[in-house]
PDB file of C-alpha atoms and ligand atoms in Angstrom:
ATOM      1  CA  MET A1500     -42.459 109.136 146.406  1.00 83.00           C
ATOM      2  CA  ILE A1501     -38.701 109.047 146.748  1.00 93.00           C
ATOM      3  CA  ILE A1502     -38.460 107.528 150.260  1.00 96.00           C
ATOM      4  CA  GLN A1503     -40.488 104.370 150.808  1.00 97.00           C
ATOM      5  CA  THR A1504     -39.756 102.692 154.103  1.00 97.00           C
ATOM      6  CA  ILE A1505     -41.239  99.555 155.551  1.00 98.00           C
ATOM      7  CA  SER A1506     -41.414  98.458 159.132  1.00 98.00           C
ATOM      8  CA  ILE A1507     -39.974  94.954 159.399  1.00 98.00           C
ATOM      9  CA  LYS A1508     -41.948  92.686 161.694  1.00 98.00           C
ATOM     10  CA  SER A1509     -39.906  91.873 164.800  1.00 98.00           C
ATOM     11  CA  VAL A1510     -40.650  89.302 167.460  1.00 98.00           C
ATOM     12  CA  THR A1511     -38.798  89.682 170.750  1.00 97.00           C
ATOM     13  CA  ALA A1512     -38.319  86.712 173.050  1.00 97.00           C
ATOM     14  CA  GLN A1513     -37.706  87.752 176.635  1.00 96.00           C
ATOM     15  CA  GLY A1514     -33.949  87.628 177.242  1.00 97.00           C
ATOM     16  CA  MET A1515     -33.284  85.832 173.927  1.00 98.00           C
ATOM     17  CA  GLY A1516     -33.132  88.647 171.412  1.00 97.00           C
ATOM     18  CA  THR A1517     -35.384  89.517 168.500  1.00 98.00           C
ATOM     19  CA  LEU A1518     -36.290  87.761 165.261  1.00 98.00           C
ATOM     20  CA  SER A1519     -37.092  90.074 162.341  1.00 98.00           C
ATOM     21  CA  VAL A1520     -38.757  88.873 159.142  1.00 98.00           C
ATOM     22  CA  PHE A1521     -40.284  90.034 155.870  1.00 98.00           C
ATOM     23  CA  GLU A1522     -41.590  88.048 152.942  1.00 98.00           C
ATOM     24  CA  GLY A1523     -41.292  88.679 149.208  1.00 98.00           C
ATOM     25  CA  SER A1524     -44.543  89.832 147.576  1.00 97.00           C
ATOM     26  CA  HIS A1525     -46.241  90.067 150.989  1.00 98.00           C
ATOM     27  CA  ASP A1526     -44.222  92.695 152.859  1.00 97.00           C
ATOM     28  CA  VAL A1527     -42.246  94.043 149.896  1.00 97.00           C
ATOM     29  CA  PRO A1528     -43.879  94.711 146.524  1.00 96.00           C
ATOM     30  CA  PHE A1529     -41.891  92.111 144.551  1.00 98.00           C
ATOM     31  CA  ASP A1530     -40.583  88.551 144.681  1.00 98.00           C
ATOM     32  CA  ILE A1531     -37.023  88.068 145.919  1.00 98.00           C
ATOM     33  CA  LYS A1532     -34.425  86.318 143.732  1.00 98.00           C
ATOM     34  CA  ARG A1533     -31.126  87.437 145.232  1.00 98.00           C
ATOM     35  CA  ILE A1534     -29.741  88.437 148.624  1.00 98.00           C
ATOM     36  CA  TYR A1535     -26.381  90.136 149.151  1.00 98.00           C
ATOM     37  CA  TYR A1536     -24.807  92.041 152.009  1.00 98.00           C
ATOM     38  CA  ILE A1537     -21.915  94.432 152.497  1.00 98.00           C
ATOM     39  CA  HIS A1538     -19.859  94.196 155.679  1.00 98.00           C
ATOM     40  CA  GLY A1539     -16.441  95.123 157.054  1.00 98.00           C
ATOM     41  CA  ALA A1540     -16.609  98.706 155.712  1.00 98.00           C
ATOM     42  CA  PRO A1541     -14.872 101.454 157.710  1.00 98.00           C
ATOM     43  CA  LYS A1542     -16.721 104.583 158.911  1.00 98.00           C
ATOM     44  CA  GLY A1543     -17.015 107.140 156.102  1.00 98.00           C
ATOM     45  CA  THR A1544     -17.115 104.546 153.318  1.00 98.00           C
ATOM     46  CA  HIS A1545     -19.058 105.744 150.262  1.00 98.00           C
ATOM     47  CA  ARG A1546     -20.464 103.102 147.936  1.00 98.00           C
ATOM     48  CA  GLY A1547     -23.054 103.106 145.162  1.00 98.00           C
ATOM     49  CA  GLY A1548     -23.104 105.946 142.679  1.00 98.00           C
ATOM     50  CA  HIS A1549     -25.364 104.251 140.161  1.00 98.00           C
ATOM     51  CA  ALA A1550     -28.989 103.517 139.258  1.00 98.00           C
ATOM     52  CA  HIS A1551     -30.726 100.479 137.804  1.00 98.00           C
ATOM     53  CA  LYS A1552     -32.890 100.260 134.717  1.00 98.00           C
ATOM     54  CA  ALA A1553     -35.169  97.538 136.070  1.00 98.00           C
ATOM     55  CA  LEU A1554     -33.925  96.218 139.414  1.00 98.00           C
ATOM     56  CA  ARG A1555     -36.081  96.731 142.525  1.00 98.00           C
ATOM     57  CA  GLN A1556     -34.613  96.152 145.960  1.00 98.00           C
ATOM     58  CA  VAL A1557     -35.161  96.439 149.676  1.00 98.00           C
ATOM     59  CA  LEU A1558     -32.238  97.611 151.821  1.00 98.00           C
ATOM     60  CA  TRP A1559     -31.901  97.205 155.561  1.00 98.00           C
ATOM     61  CA  CYS A1560     -29.183  97.532 158.154  1.00 98.00           C
ATOM     62  CA  PRO A1561     -29.364  94.830 160.854  1.00 98.00           C
ATOM     63  CA  TYR A1562     -26.344  96.298 162.647  1.00 98.00           C
ATOM     64  CA  GLY A1563     -24.985  99.843 162.698  1.00 98.00           C
ATOM     65  CA  SER A1564     -25.953 102.981 160.836  1.00 98.00           C
ATOM     66  CA  ILE A1565     -25.817 103.675 157.103  1.00 98.00           C
ATOM     67  CA  ARG A1566     -27.055 106.791 155.317  1.00 98.00           C
ATOM     68  CA  ILE A1567     -28.774 106.169 151.976  1.00 98.00           C
ATOM     69  CA  ARG A1568     -28.905 109.071 149.564  1.00 98.00           C
ATOM     70  CA  LEU A1569     -31.549 108.752 146.849  1.00 98.00           C
ATOM     71  CA  ASP A1570     -32.014 110.886 143.755  1.00 98.00           C
ATOM     72  CA  ASN A1571     -34.684 110.335 141.100  1.00 97.00           C
ATOM     73  CA  GLY A1572     -33.266 113.015 138.819  1.00 97.00           C
ATOM     74  CA  ARG A1573     -35.654 115.700 140.100  1.00 95.00           C
ATOM     75  CA  GLU A1574     -35.608 115.281 143.833  1.00 96.00           C
ATOM     76  CA  LYS A1575     -33.020 114.108 146.364  1.00 97.00           C
ATOM     77  CA  ALA A1576     -33.589 112.684 149.840  1.00 98.00           C
ATOM     78  CA  ASP A1577     -31.607 111.023 152.593  1.00 97.00           C
ATOM     79  CA  VAL A1578     -32.666 108.260 154.905  1.00 98.00           C
ATOM     80  CA  LEU A1579     -30.734 106.803 157.805  1.00 98.00           C
ATOM     81  CA  LEU A1580     -30.895 103.035 158.183  1.00 98.00           C
ATOM     82  CA  ASP A1581     -30.070 102.722 161.856  1.00 98.00           C
ATOM     83  CA  SER A1582     -32.462 100.126 163.141  1.00 98.00           C
ATOM     84  CA  PRO A1583     -32.860  96.419 162.257  1.00 98.00           C
ATOM     85  CA  ASP A1584     -36.616  96.870 161.795  1.00 98.00           C
ATOM     86  CA  LYS A1585     -36.399  99.590 159.131  1.00 98.00           C
ATOM     87  CA  GLY A1586     -36.394  98.626 155.430  1.00 98.00           C
ATOM     88  CA  LEU A1587     -36.038 100.929 152.435  1.00 98.00           C
ATOM     89  CA  ILE A1588     -37.574 100.084 149.081  1.00 98.00           C
ATOM     90  CA  VAL A1589     -35.404 101.344 146.228  1.00 98.00           C
ATOM     91  CA  GLU A1590     -37.138 101.333 142.885  1.00 97.00           C
ATOM     92  CA  HIS A1591     -35.564 101.354 139.444  1.00 97.00           C
ATOM     93  CA  TYR A1592     -34.236 104.606 137.961  1.00 97.00           C
ATOM     94  CA  MET A1593     -33.134 105.829 141.389  1.00 98.00           C
ATOM     95  CA  TRP A1594     -29.555 107.031 141.798  1.00 98.00           C
ATOM     96  CA  ARG A1595     -28.207 105.775 145.149  1.00 98.00           C
ATOM     97  CA  GLU A1596     -25.231 106.350 147.414  1.00 98.00           C
ATOM     98  CA  MET A1597     -24.557 104.583 150.673  1.00 98.00           C
ATOM     99  CA  ILE A1598     -22.459 106.214 153.392  1.00 98.00           C
ATOM    100  CA  TRP A1599     -21.202 104.286 156.419  1.00 98.00           C
ATOM    101  CA  GLU A1600     -21.916 106.375 159.526  1.00 98.00           C
ATOM    102  CA  LYS A1601     -20.474 103.687 161.823  1.00 98.00           C
ATOM    103  CA  LYS A1602     -17.656 101.234 161.232  1.00 97.00           C
ATOM    104  CA  ASP A1603     -18.704  97.643 160.577  1.00 96.00           C
ATOM    105  CA  SER A1604     -22.340  98.521 159.847  1.00 98.00           C
ATOM    106  CA  VAL A1605     -23.917  95.800 157.732  1.00 98.00           C
ATOM    107  CA  LEU A1606     -25.991  96.601 154.649  1.00 99.00           C
ATOM    108  CA  CYS A1607     -28.318  93.809 153.525  1.00 98.00           C
ATOM    109  CA  VAL A1608     -30.136  93.860 150.204  1.00 99.00           C
ATOM    110  CA  ALA A1609     -32.902  91.661 148.797  1.00 98.00           C
ATOM    111  CA  ALA A1610     -33.355  92.082 145.047  1.00 98.00           C
ATOM    112  CA  ASP A1611     -36.045  91.029 142.587  1.00 98.00           C
ATOM    113  CA  SER A1612     -33.543  89.893 139.902  1.00 98.00           C
ATOM    114  CA  TYR A1613     -30.250  88.091 139.444  1.00 98.00           C
ATOM    115  CA  TYR A1614     -27.066  90.111 139.048  1.00 98.00           C
ATOM    116  CA  ASP A1615     -26.815  91.733 135.625  1.00 98.00           C
ATOM    117  CA  GLU A1616     -24.148  94.386 134.990  1.00 98.00           C
ATOM    118  CA  SER A1617     -26.035  95.615 131.901  1.00 98.00           C
ATOM    119  CA  ASP A1618     -28.871  96.787 134.199  1.00 98.00           C
ATOM    120  CA  TYR A1619     -26.594  99.382 135.851  1.00 98.00           C
ATOM    121  CA  ILE A1620     -26.338 103.056 134.881  1.00 98.00           C
ATOM    122  CA  ARG A1621     -23.012 104.165 136.369  1.00 98.00           C
ATOM    123  CA  ASP A1622     -22.746 107.568 134.681  1.00 98.00           C
ATOM    124  CA  TYR A1623     -24.763 110.378 136.350  1.00 98.00           C
ATOM    125  CA  ASN A1624     -25.325 112.342 133.125  1.00 98.00           C
ATOM    126  CA  GLU A1625     -26.549 109.213 131.382  1.00 98.00           C
ATOM    127  CA  PHE A1626     -28.925 108.686 134.335  1.00 98.00           C
ATOM    128  CA  LEU A1627     -30.293 112.255 134.052  1.00 98.00           C
ATOM    129  CA  GLU A1628     -30.796 111.727 130.326  1.00 97.00           C
ATOM    130  CA  ALA A1629     -32.598 108.420 130.971  1.00 97.00           C
ATOM    131  CA  VAL A1630     -35.074 109.881 133.511  1.00 96.00           C
ATOM    132  CA  LYS A1631     -35.842 112.984 131.451  1.00 93.00           C
ATOM    133  CA  GLY A1632     -39.529 112.885 130.520  1.00 79.00           C
ATOM    134  CA  LYS A1633     -40.227 109.756 132.585  1.00 81.00           C
ATOM    135  CA  ASP A1634     -43.329 109.639 134.779  1.00 74.00           C
ATOM    136  CA  LEU A1635     -42.073 109.449 138.357  1.00 65.00           C
ATOM    137  CA  ASP A1636     -44.252 107.998 141.134  1.00 60.00           C
TER     138      ASP A1636
HETATM  139  C1  T46 B2958     -26.925  98.460 144.831  1.00 96.54           C
HETATM  140  C2  T46 B2958     -26.225  98.771 146.100  1.00 96.54           C
HETATM  141  C3  T46 B2958     -27.172  98.985 147.249  1.00 96.54           C
HETATM  142  C4  T46 B2958     -21.611  90.719 141.982  1.00 96.54           C
HETATM  143  O1  T46 B2958     -20.755  89.971 141.447  1.00 96.54           O
HETATM  144  N1  T46 B2958     -22.875  90.251 142.235  1.00 96.54           N
HETATM  145  C5  T46 B2958     -23.817  90.985 142.849  1.00 96.54           C
HETATM  146  O2  T46 B2958     -24.946  90.512 143.076  1.00 96.54           O
HETATM  147  C6  T46 B2958     -23.495  92.351 143.200  1.00 96.54           C
HETATM  148  C7  T46 B2958     -24.541  93.220 143.865  1.00 96.54           C
HETATM  149  C8  T46 B2958     -22.237  92.818 142.925  1.00 96.54           C
HETATM  150  N2  T46 B2958     -21.319  92.009 142.322  1.00 96.54           N
HETATM  151  C9  T46 B2958     -19.962  92.542 142.084  1.00 96.54           C
HETATM  152  C10 T46 B2958     -19.872  93.673 141.078  1.00 96.54           C
HETATM  153  C11 T46 B2958     -18.653  94.435 141.562  1.00 96.54           C
HETATM  154  O3  T46 B2958     -17.489  93.851 141.034  1.00 96.54           O
HETATM  155  O4  T46 B2958     -19.482  93.063 143.319  1.00 96.54           O
HETATM  156  C12 T46 B2958     -18.669  94.195 143.091  1.00 96.54           C
HETATM  157  C13 T46 B2958     -19.139  95.393 143.882  1.00 96.54           C
HETATM  158  O5  T46 B2958     -20.360  95.867 143.304  1.00 96.54           O
HETATM  159  P1  T46 B2958     -20.751  97.430 143.305  1.00 96.54           P
HETATM  160  O6  T46 B2958     -19.532  98.254 143.119  1.00 96.54           O
HETATM  161  O7  T46 B2958     -21.881  97.614 142.349  1.00 96.54           O
HETATM  162  O8  T46 B2958     -21.247  97.599 144.819  1.00 96.54           O
HETATM  163  P2  T46 B2958     -22.017  98.817 145.478  1.00 96.54           P
HETATM  164  O9  T46 B2958     -21.891  98.626 146.940  1.00 96.54           O
HETATM  165  O10 T46 B2958     -21.619 100.128 144.913  1.00 96.54           O
HETATM  166  O11 T46 B2958     -23.572  98.600 145.033  1.00 96.54           O
HETATM  167  C14 T46 B2958     -24.290  97.454 145.461  1.00 96.54           C
HETATM  168  C15 T46 B2958     -25.080  96.848 144.296  1.00 96.54           C
HETATM  169  O12 T46 B2958     -24.182  96.541 143.218  1.00 96.54           O
HETATM  170  C16 T46 B2958     -26.152  97.769 143.772  1.00 96.54           C
HETATM  171  O13 T46 B2958     -27.021  97.065 142.919  1.00 96.54           O
HETATM  172  O14 T46 B2958     -28.036  98.924 144.606  1.00 96.54           O
HETATM  173  O15 T46 B2958     -25.223  97.815 146.479  1.00 96.54           O
END
């Protein structure tokens, strides 16, 4: 399954906005060790262009609209993160690109591991080679 979305629990207080929450291991299928976020990007920004060997993450966009393009080496799919209550689980060995549909959209990421550059595959042909013969869910 290439696109795995979750619905983030949101609690609205009359006239006081909404609180949204998810918990590691309960609402996403892994523990969370690292949080990072990308902000201040102009419309049309393209980021990503890599896969991970082990890292599992959940992506969400609390403000704005960001297109996520996923590719498992056999199948490609797009999902639009355009609502603060929509999360996208991105598993390992998934090539990803992120495209800013609106200026100043914020991309938040919760990851199951600390930053490790050696976990990245940044070459598309190397990625295709790595997924060849793998069992994909
Ligand atoms: C991913 C997508 C969704 C760090 O020093 N620590 C960190 O935890 C991260 C994530 C990045 N960095 C450094 C490495 C680079 O010098 O920040 C710089 C930008 O990283 P990168 O070009 O990989 O950023 P994106 O937006 O292409 O990708 C990021 C994540 O790296 C990646 O894991 O899945 O967001």
